[in-house]
Short mmCIF file of C-alpha atoms and ligand atoms in Angstrom, two decimals:
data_model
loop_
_atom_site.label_atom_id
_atom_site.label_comp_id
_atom_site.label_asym_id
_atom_site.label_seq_id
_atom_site.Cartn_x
_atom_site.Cartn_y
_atom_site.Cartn_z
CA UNK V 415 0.00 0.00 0.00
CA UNK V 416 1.14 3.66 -0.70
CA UNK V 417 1.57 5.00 2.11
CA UNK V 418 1.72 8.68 0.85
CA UNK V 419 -1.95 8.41 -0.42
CA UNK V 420 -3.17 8.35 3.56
CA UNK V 421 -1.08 11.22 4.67
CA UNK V 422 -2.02 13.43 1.55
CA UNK V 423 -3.50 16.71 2.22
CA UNK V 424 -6.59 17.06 0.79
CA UNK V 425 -6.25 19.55 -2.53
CA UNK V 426 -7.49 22.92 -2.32
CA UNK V 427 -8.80 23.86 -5.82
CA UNK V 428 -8.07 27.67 -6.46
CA UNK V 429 -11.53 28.09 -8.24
CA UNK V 430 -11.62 31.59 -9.78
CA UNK V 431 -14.02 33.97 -8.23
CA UNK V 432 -17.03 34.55 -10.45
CA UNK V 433 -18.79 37.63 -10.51
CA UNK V 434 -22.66 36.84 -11.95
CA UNK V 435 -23.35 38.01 -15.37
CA UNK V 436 -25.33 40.82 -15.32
CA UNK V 437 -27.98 39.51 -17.73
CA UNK V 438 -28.39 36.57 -15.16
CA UNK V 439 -29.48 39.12 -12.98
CA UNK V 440 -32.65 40.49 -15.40
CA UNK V 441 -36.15 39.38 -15.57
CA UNK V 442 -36.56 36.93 -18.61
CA UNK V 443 -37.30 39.22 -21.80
CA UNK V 444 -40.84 38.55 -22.91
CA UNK V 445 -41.28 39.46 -26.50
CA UNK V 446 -43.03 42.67 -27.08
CA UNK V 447 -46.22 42.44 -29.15
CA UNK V 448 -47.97 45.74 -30.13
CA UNK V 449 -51.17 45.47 -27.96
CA UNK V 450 -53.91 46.68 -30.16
CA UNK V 451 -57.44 47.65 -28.36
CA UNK V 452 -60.28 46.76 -29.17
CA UNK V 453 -62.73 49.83 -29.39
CA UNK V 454 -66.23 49.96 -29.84
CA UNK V 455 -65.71 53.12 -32.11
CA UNK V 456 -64.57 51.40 -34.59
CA UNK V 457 -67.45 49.30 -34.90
CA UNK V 458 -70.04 52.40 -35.34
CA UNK V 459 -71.30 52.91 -38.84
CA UNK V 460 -69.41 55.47 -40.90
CA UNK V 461 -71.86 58.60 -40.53
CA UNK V 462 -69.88 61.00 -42.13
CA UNK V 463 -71.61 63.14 -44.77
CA UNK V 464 -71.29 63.34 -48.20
CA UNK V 465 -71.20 66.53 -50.43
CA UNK V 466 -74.94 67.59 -51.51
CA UNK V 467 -75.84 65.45 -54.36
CA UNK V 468 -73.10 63.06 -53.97
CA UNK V 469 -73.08 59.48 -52.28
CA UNK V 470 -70.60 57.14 -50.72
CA UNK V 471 -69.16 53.80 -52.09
CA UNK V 472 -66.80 51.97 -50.81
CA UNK V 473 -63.91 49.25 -51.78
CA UNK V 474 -61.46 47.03 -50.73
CA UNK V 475 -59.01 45.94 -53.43
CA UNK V 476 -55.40 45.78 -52.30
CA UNK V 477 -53.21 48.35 -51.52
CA UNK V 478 -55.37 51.36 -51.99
CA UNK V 479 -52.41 53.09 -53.80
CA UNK V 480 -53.68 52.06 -57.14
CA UNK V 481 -57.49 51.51 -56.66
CA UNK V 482 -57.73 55.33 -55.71
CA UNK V 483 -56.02 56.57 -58.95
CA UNK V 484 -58.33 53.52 -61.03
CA UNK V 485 -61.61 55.29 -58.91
CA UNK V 486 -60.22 58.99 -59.60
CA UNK V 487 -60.43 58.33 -63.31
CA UNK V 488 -64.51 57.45 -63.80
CA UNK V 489 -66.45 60.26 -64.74
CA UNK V 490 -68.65 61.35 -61.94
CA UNK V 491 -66.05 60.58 -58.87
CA UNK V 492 -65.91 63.63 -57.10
CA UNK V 493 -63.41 63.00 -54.28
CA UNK V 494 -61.60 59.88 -53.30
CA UNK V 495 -59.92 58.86 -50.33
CA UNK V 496 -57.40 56.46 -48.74
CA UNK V 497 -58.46 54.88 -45.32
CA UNK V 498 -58.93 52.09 -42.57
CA UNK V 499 -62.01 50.35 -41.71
CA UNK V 500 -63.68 47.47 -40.74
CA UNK V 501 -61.28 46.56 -38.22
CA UNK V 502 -61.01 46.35 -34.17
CA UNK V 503 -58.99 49.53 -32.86
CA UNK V 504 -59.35 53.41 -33.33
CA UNK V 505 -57.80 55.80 -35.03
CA UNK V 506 -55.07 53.16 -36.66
CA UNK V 507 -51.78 54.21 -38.32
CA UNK V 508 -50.49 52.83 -41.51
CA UNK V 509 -47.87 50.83 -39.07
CA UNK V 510 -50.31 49.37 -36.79
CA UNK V 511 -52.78 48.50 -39.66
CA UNK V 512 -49.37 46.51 -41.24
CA UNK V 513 -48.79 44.74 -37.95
CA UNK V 514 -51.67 42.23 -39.16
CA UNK V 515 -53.16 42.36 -35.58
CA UNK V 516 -55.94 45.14 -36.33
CA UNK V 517 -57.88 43.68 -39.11
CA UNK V 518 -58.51 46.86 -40.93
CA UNK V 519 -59.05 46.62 -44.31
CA UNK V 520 -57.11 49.34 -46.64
CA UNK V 521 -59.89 50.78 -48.49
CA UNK V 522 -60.82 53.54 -50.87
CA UNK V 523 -64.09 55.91 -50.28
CA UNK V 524 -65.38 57.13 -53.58
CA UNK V 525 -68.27 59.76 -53.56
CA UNK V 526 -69.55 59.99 -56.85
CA UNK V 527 -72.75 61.58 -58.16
CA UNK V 528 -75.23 59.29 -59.22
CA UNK V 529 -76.46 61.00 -62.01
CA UNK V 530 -72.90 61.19 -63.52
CA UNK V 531 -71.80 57.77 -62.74
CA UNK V 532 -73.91 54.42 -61.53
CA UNK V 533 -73.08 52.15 -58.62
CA UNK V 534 -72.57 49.28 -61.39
CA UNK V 535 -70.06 51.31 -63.00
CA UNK V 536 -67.89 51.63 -59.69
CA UNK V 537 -68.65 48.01 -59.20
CA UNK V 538 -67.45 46.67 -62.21
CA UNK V 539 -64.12 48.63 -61.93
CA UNK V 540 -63.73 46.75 -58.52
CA UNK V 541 -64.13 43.53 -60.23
CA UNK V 542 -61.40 44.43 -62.83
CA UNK V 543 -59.21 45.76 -60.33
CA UNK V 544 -58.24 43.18 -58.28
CA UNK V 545 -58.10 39.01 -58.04
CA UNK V 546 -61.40 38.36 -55.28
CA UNK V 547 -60.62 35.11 -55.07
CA UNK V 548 -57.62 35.65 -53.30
CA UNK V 549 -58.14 35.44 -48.95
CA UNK V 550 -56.69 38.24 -47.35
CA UNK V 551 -53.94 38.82 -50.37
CA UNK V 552 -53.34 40.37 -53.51
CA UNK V 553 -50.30 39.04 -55.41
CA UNK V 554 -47.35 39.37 -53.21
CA UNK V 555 -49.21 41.67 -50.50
CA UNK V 556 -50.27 39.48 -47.43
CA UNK V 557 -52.28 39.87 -44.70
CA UNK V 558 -56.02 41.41 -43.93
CA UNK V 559 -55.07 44.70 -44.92
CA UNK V 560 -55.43 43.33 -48.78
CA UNK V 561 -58.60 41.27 -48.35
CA UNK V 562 -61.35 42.34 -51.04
CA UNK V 563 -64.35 43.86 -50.01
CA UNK V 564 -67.57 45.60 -50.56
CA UNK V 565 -69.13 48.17 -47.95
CA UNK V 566 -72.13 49.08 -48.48
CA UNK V 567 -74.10 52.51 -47.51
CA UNK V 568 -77.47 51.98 -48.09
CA UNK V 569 -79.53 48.31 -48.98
CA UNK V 570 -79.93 49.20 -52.77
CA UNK V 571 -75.85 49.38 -52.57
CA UNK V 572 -76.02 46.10 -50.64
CA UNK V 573 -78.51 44.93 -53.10
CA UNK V 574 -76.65 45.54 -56.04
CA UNK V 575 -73.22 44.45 -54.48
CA UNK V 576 -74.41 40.98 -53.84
CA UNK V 577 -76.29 40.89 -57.95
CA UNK V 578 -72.72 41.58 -58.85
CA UNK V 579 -70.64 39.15 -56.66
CA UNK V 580 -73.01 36.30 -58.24
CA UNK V 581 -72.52 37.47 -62.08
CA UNK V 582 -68.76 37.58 -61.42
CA UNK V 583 -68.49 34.40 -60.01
CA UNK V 584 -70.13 33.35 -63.08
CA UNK V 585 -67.26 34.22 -64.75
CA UNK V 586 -64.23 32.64 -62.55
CA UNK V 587 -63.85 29.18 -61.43
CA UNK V 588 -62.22 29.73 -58.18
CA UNK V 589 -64.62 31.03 -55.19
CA UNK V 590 -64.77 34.95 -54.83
CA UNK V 591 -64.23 35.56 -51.15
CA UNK V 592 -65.27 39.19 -51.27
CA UNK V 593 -66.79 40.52 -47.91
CA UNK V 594 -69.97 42.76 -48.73
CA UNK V 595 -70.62 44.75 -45.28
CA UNK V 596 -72.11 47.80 -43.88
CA UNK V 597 -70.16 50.57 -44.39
CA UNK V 598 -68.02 51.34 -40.51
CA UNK V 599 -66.28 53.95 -39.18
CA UNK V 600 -63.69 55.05 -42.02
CA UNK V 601 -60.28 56.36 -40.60
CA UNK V 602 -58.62 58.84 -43.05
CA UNK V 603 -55.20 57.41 -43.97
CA UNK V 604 -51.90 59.27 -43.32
CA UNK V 605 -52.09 62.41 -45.88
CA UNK V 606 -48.81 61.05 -47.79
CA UNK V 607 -51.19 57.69 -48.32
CA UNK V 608 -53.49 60.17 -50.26
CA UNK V 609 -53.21 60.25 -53.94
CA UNK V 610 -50.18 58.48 -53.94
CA UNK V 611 -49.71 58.03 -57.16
CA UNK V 612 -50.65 60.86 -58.85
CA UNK V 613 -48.24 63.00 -56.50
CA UNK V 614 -45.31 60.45 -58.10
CA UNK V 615 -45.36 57.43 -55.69
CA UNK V 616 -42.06 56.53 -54.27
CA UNK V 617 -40.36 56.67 -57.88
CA UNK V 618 -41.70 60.13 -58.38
CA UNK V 619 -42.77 59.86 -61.43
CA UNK V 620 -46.18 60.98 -61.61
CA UNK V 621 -49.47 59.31 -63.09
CA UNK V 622 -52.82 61.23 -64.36
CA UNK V 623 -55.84 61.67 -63.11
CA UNK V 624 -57.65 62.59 -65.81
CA UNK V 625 -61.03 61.77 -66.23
CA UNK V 626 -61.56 58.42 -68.88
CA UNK V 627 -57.50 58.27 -68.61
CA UNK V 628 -56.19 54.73 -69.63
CA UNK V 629 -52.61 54.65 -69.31
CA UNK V 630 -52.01 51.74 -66.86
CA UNK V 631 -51.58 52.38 -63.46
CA UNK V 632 -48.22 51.33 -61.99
CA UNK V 633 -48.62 50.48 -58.59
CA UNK V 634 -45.31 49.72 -57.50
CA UNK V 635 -46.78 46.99 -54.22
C1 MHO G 442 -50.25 51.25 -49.09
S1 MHO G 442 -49.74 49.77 -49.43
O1 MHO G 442 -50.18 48.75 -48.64
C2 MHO G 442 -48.24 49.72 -49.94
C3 MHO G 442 -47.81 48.38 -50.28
C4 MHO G 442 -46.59 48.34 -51.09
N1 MHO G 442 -46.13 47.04 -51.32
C5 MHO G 442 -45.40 49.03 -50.54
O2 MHO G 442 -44.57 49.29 -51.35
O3 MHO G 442 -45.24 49.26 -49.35
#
């Protein structure tokens, strides 16, 4: 037997001090999701006025870029404008609408005068505008802020809406998936949002407004 191992000392280990990291000494990090809240505002129906002898229509097609200019170019459209709706929080901004958590829709509120231009005409440039067959998407643009949709002001608009829906579908083999709802409370989009396109878009290159004007709309989304 080794006699050494019995009288051995027992080994101090020189263990380096450790001073705690000072991340081990934070909460855990939670990841930050926007909170969006919900507001009963934003479910009120839009009861802003028109001009005298004009009427509201309303569409969801995409990004509203291009729709607007297509709207501003029919005969009898008075004013257009870029806006939120039909989603769960007030007042949204362009960034919370693109978080995909507030369901508003991106939409574009025509008023037009009805003895200028019919409610079929706007109709059937919503149709051409856009794929509805398409859930919550146009193209390469994702999420609910690009779902297609119809709001309606009064029932001869709803009426008319839903006559429409079934003669397009006639025409397409894959289900339209167009939303045809009572018109809500309509948030104005940020004032670059408005006109986009005709004040040169982010290329700035300008495109016309002009009544009956056919050269195609570059949308650039
Ligand atoms: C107002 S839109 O949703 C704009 C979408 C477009 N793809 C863009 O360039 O951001």
């Amino acid at each position: 037997m080794d006699s050494s191992l019995k009288t051995q000392e027992p080994q101090v280990v020189d263990t380096p001090e450790t001073t705690p990291s000072p991340i081990a000494q934070e909460p855990p990090q939670v990841a930050v999701k926007p909170v969006v809240v919900p507001s009963p505002i934003a479910q009120e129906p839009d009861n802003d006025v028109p001009a005298p002898r004009n009427e509201f229509a309303e569409f969801a097609a995409g990004c509203f870029w291009g729709v607007e200019l297509a709207f501003q170019r029919i005969p009898g459209v008075t004013v257009t404008e870029v806006g939120y709706t039909q989603g769960i929080s007030h007042n949204p901004s362009y960034e919370d609408v693109c978080t995909n958590t507030t369901n508003h829709a991106e939409v574009v509120r025509v008023q037009f005068d009805p003895k200028e231009c019919t409610y079929e005409t706007l109709l059937d440039l919503f149709w051409s505008r856009h794929d509805p067959t398409t859930l919550n998407r146009q193209g390469k643009l994702l999420g609910a802020q690009y779902r297609s949709g119809i709001y309606f002001y009064t029932p001869e608009q709803e009426k008319l809406a839903r006559e429409s829906l079934e003669k397009e579908q006639t025409k397409l083999e894959d289900k339209i998936v167009t939303e045809i709802l009572p018109a809500k409370k309509f948030y104005k989009a940020e004032e670059y949002h408005q006109q986009y396109l005709v004040k040169g878009g982010m290329h700035g290159n300008a495109q016309s407004p002009a009544k009956s004007c056919k050269d195609p709309i570059r949308c650039y989304g």
